[in-house]
PDB file of C-alpha atoms and ligand atoms in Angstrom:
ATOM      1  CA  MET A  27     -76.938 -56.606 113.384  1.00 47.00           C
ATOM      2  CA  SER A  28     -80.602 -57.368 113.786  1.00 50.00           C
ATOM      3  CA  PRO A  29     -82.086 -55.515 116.739  1.00 52.00           C
ATOM      4  CA  LEU A  30     -83.825 -58.771 117.634  1.00 57.00           C
ATOM      5  CA  LEU A  31     -80.540 -60.500 118.428  1.00 64.00           C
ATOM      6  CA  PRO A  32     -78.699 -59.799 121.661  1.00 68.00           C
ATOM      7  CA  ALA A  33     -75.437 -57.952 121.246  1.00 73.00           C
ATOM      8  CA  ILE A  34     -72.284 -60.020 121.634  1.00 87.00           C
ATOM      9  CA  CYS A  35     -70.176 -58.369 124.317  1.00 89.00           C
ATOM     10  CA  PRO A  36     -66.774 -59.013 125.883  1.00 88.00           C
ATOM     11  CA  PRO A  37     -66.674 -60.701 129.290  1.00 90.00           C
ATOM     12  CA  GLY A  38     -67.918 -58.376 131.990  1.00 86.00           C
ATOM     13  CA  TRP A  39     -69.858 -56.164 129.596  1.00 88.00           C
ATOM     14  CA  GLN A  40     -73.635 -56.204 129.565  1.00 87.00           C
ATOM     15  CA  SER A  41     -75.695 -56.349 126.407  1.00 87.00           C
ATOM     16  CA  PHE A  42     -78.489 -53.842 126.002  1.00 82.00           C
ATOM     17  CA  LYS A  43     -80.308 -52.772 122.836  1.00 80.00           C
ATOM     18  CA  GLY A  44     -77.487 -53.725 120.509  1.00 82.00           C
ATOM     19  CA  SER A  45     -74.634 -52.123 122.446  1.00 83.00           C
ATOM     20  CA  CYS A  46     -72.381 -53.199 125.297  1.00 86.00           C
ATOM     21  CA  TYR A  47     -72.174 -51.463 128.643  1.00 85.00           C
ATOM     22  CA  TRP A  48     -69.619 -51.553 131.413  1.00 86.00           C
ATOM     23  CA  ILE A  49     -71.302 -50.378 134.586  1.00 84.00           C
ATOM     24  CA  VAL A  50     -69.130 -49.272 137.479  1.00 86.00           C
ATOM     25  CA  SER A  51     -71.421 -49.080 140.469  1.00 85.00           C
ATOM     26  CA  ASN A  52     -69.254 -49.414 143.550  1.00 87.00           C
ATOM     27  CA  ILE A  53     -68.937 -46.981 146.435  1.00 87.00           C
ATOM     28  CA  ASN A  54     -65.182 -47.692 146.505  1.00 91.00           C
ATOM     29  CA  MET A  55     -64.724 -46.826 142.833  1.00 90.00           C
ATOM     30  CA  LEU A  56     -66.024 -43.274 142.627  1.00 94.00           C
ATOM     31  CA  THR A  57     -64.224 -41.054 140.130  1.00 94.00           C
ATOM     32  CA  THR A  58     -64.272 -37.610 138.620  1.00 95.00           C
ATOM     33  CA  TRP A  59     -65.810 -37.226 135.184  1.00 93.00           C
ATOM     34  CA  HIS A  60     -62.423 -36.967 133.479  1.00 92.00           C
ATOM     35  CA  GLU A  61     -61.095 -40.047 135.275  1.00 91.00           C
ATOM     36  CA  ALA A  62     -64.169 -41.930 134.122  1.00 90.00           C
ATOM     37  CA  ALA A  63     -63.641 -40.723 130.564  1.00 88.00           C
ATOM     38  CA  THR A  64     -60.024 -41.905 130.623  1.00 87.00           C
ATOM     39  CA  THR A  65     -60.963 -45.291 132.063  1.00 86.00           C
ATOM     40  CA  CYS A  66     -63.701 -45.826 129.506  1.00 86.00           C
ATOM     41  CA  SER A  67     -61.317 -45.010 126.686  1.00 83.00           C
ATOM     42  CA  GLY A  68     -58.725 -47.424 128.031  1.00 72.00           C
ATOM     43  CA  MET A  69     -61.140 -50.317 128.315  1.00 68.00           C
ATOM     44  CA  SER A  70     -61.825 -50.568 124.640  1.00 62.00           C
ATOM     45  CA  SER A  71     -60.210 -49.672 121.376  1.00 51.00           C
ATOM     46  CA  MET A  72     -63.579 -49.713 119.721  1.00 45.00           C
ATOM     47  CA  LYS A  73     -65.135 -46.663 118.218  1.00 46.00           C
ATOM     48  CA  GLU A  74     -68.351 -44.968 119.191  1.00 46.00           C
ATOM     49  CA  GLN A  75     -67.852 -45.316 122.885  1.00 49.00           C
ATOM     50  CA  SER A  76     -70.121 -43.287 125.018  1.00 54.00           C
ATOM     51  CA  TRP A  77     -71.963 -43.565 128.264  1.00 54.00           C
ATOM     52  CA  VAL A  78     -75.620 -43.884 128.825  1.00 53.00           C
ATOM     53  CA  GLU A  79     -78.143 -43.682 131.552  1.00 49.00           C
ATOM     54  CA  THR A  80     -78.720 -46.438 134.050  1.00 53.00           C
ATOM     55  CA  THR A  81     -79.267 -45.125 137.532  1.00 60.00           C
ATOM     56  CA  SER A  82     -78.690 -41.795 139.225  1.00 67.00           C
ATOM     57  CA  ASN A  83     -75.294 -40.618 140.503  1.00 84.00           C
ATOM     58  CA  VAL A  84     -73.648 -42.158 137.468  1.00 87.00           C
ATOM     59  CA  TRP A  85     -71.549 -40.107 135.078  1.00 90.00           C
ATOM     60  CA  THR A  86     -72.599 -40.130 131.498  1.00 87.00           C
ATOM     61  CA  GLY A  87     -70.586 -38.821 128.564  1.00 89.00           C
ATOM     62  CA  LEU A  88     -72.872 -35.823 128.328  1.00 91.00           C
ATOM     63  CA  ASN A  89     -71.129 -32.488 128.953  1.00 93.00           C
ATOM     64  CA  ASP A  90     -71.092 -28.820 127.986  1.00 94.00           C
ATOM     65  CA  LEU A  91     -67.342 -28.357 128.450  1.00 93.00           C
ATOM     66  CA  ALA A  92     -66.851 -26.960 124.941  1.00 93.00           C
ATOM     67  CA  ILE A  93     -69.759 -24.552 124.738  1.00 92.00           C
ATOM     68  CA  PRO A  94     -71.587 -23.614 127.956  1.00 91.00           C
ATOM     69  CA  GLY A  95     -75.236 -24.555 127.698  1.00 91.00           C
ATOM     70  CA  LEU A  96     -74.753 -26.793 124.675  1.00 93.00           C
ATOM     71  CA  PHE A  97     -74.650 -30.390 125.910  1.00 93.00           C
ATOM     72  CA  MET A  98     -72.935 -32.997 123.738  1.00 90.00           C
ATOM     73  CA  TRP A  99     -71.922 -36.652 124.103  1.00 87.00           C
ATOM     74  CA  SER A 100     -68.235 -37.368 124.681  1.00 87.00           C
ATOM     75  CA  ASP A 101     -68.183 -39.572 121.573  1.00 79.00           C
ATOM     76  CA  GLU A 102     -69.647 -36.678 119.582  1.00 78.00           C
ATOM     77  CA  HIS A 103     -72.900 -38.478 118.973  1.00 78.00           C
ATOM     78  CA  ILE A 104     -75.745 -36.030 118.556  1.00 82.00           C
ATOM     79  CA  VAL A 105     -77.987 -35.619 121.576  1.00 88.00           C
ATOM     80  CA  THR A 106     -81.373 -36.976 120.559  1.00 87.00           C
ATOM     81  CA  PHE A 107     -82.846 -37.594 123.986  1.00 84.00           C
ATOM     82  CA  THR A 108     -82.672 -35.893 127.354  1.00 87.00           C
ATOM     83  CA  TYR A 109     -84.583 -36.431 130.546  1.00 88.00           C
ATOM     84  CA  TRP A 110     -83.437 -33.683 132.854  1.00 92.00           C
ATOM     85  CA  ALA A 111     -84.592 -33.738 136.446  1.00 91.00           C
ATOM     86  CA  PRO A 112     -86.912 -30.826 137.282  1.00 94.00           C
ATOM     87  CA  GLY A 113     -84.940 -27.574 137.331  1.00 95.00           C
ATOM     88  CA  GLU A 114     -81.869 -29.100 135.670  1.00 95.00           C
ATOM     89  CA  PRO A 115     -79.490 -28.260 134.114  1.00 95.00           C
ATOM     90  CA  ASN A 116     -78.989 -25.344 136.480  1.00 95.00           C
ATOM     91  CA  ASN A 117     -75.261 -24.590 137.015  1.00 92.00           C
ATOM     92  CA  HIS A 118     -76.110 -24.960 140.700  1.00 89.00           C
ATOM     93  CA  ASN A 119     -75.170 -22.018 142.911  1.00 72.00           C
ATOM     94  CA  GLY A 120     -73.304 -20.398 140.053  1.00 74.00           C
ATOM     95  CA  PHE A 121     -70.674 -23.124 140.018  1.00 74.00           C
ATOM     96  CA  SER A 122     -69.594 -24.353 136.654  1.00 89.00           C
ATOM     97  CA  GLU A 123     -71.475 -27.600 136.263  1.00 96.00           C
ATOM     98  CA  ASP A 124     -70.254 -28.936 132.930  1.00 96.00           C
ATOM     99  CA  CYS A 125     -70.609 -32.717 133.326  1.00 94.00           C
ATOM    100  CA  VAL A 126     -73.802 -34.728 133.562  1.00 93.00           C
ATOM    101  CA  GLU A 127     -74.975 -37.475 135.851  1.00 91.00           C
ATOM    102  CA  ILE A 128     -78.476 -38.905 135.451  1.00 86.00           C
ATOM    103  CA  TRP A 129     -80.040 -36.264 134.788  1.00 89.00           C
ATOM    104  CA  ASN A 130     -78.330 -33.392 136.509  1.00 93.00           C
ATOM    105  CA  ASP A 131     -75.442 -31.175 135.460  1.00 95.00           C
ATOM    106  CA  LYS A 132     -72.716 -31.360 138.090  1.00 95.00           C
ATOM    107  CA  SER A 133     -69.166 -30.190 138.726  1.00 95.00           C
ATOM    108  CA  CYS A 134     -66.806 -32.471 136.786  1.00 95.00           C
ATOM    109  CA  THR A 135     -64.508 -32.848 139.797  1.00 95.00           C
ATOM    110  CA  GLN A 136     -67.156 -34.417 142.029  1.00 95.00           C
ATOM    111  CA  LEU A 137     -67.085 -38.187 142.486  1.00 95.00           C
ATOM    112  CA  ASN A 138     -69.555 -40.580 140.888  1.00 93.00           C
ATOM    113  CA  ASN A 139     -69.851 -44.057 139.484  1.00 90.00           C
ATOM    114  CA  TYR A 140     -70.003 -44.281 135.705  1.00 89.00           C
ATOM    115  CA  VAL A 141     -70.948 -46.323 132.672  1.00 86.00           C
ATOM    116  CA  CYS A 142     -68.952 -47.035 129.528  1.00 86.00           C
ATOM    117  CA  LYS A 143     -70.558 -48.011 126.242  1.00 84.00           C
ATOM    118  CA  MET A 144     -69.231 -49.600 123.106  1.00 82.00           C
ATOM    119  CA  LYS A 145     -70.661 -51.232 120.012  1.00 77.00           C
ATOM    120  CA  SER A 146     -71.207 -54.959 120.190  1.00 75.00           C
ATOM    121  CA  LEU A 147     -68.566 -57.279 118.769  1.00 72.00           C
TER     122      LEU A 147
HETATM  123 CA1  LIG B  18     -72.523 -26.014 132.312  1.00 55.64          CA
HETATM  124 CA1  LIG B  19     -77.212 -29.200 138.379  1.00 55.64          CA
END
């Protein structure tokens, strides 16, 4: 698809730079990282799902669950861009912070909003 054309997305999904994003930003819909991952997977059968940055306190697919210190996207896309907040990632207070909100590593069991991504139709 030409990058000049807007992505065609299912109802409720937002088009941005050739992909579609489902943004869950609701104080009543906070979830753990794994719950967010499950929900994102269930919303689409399409490949190459991942999450991206929008605002803070939003889970992304970025995590270092497999290898501590090596952050990877949940859809196994290579990490080509990071924008860590100053001092992050820091495994704060020695806790295992293996999931990433914008742009801070955080315990996966804490509650956040989240964003799903999929390729345009
Ligand atoms: Ca970690
Ligand atoms: Ca942190």
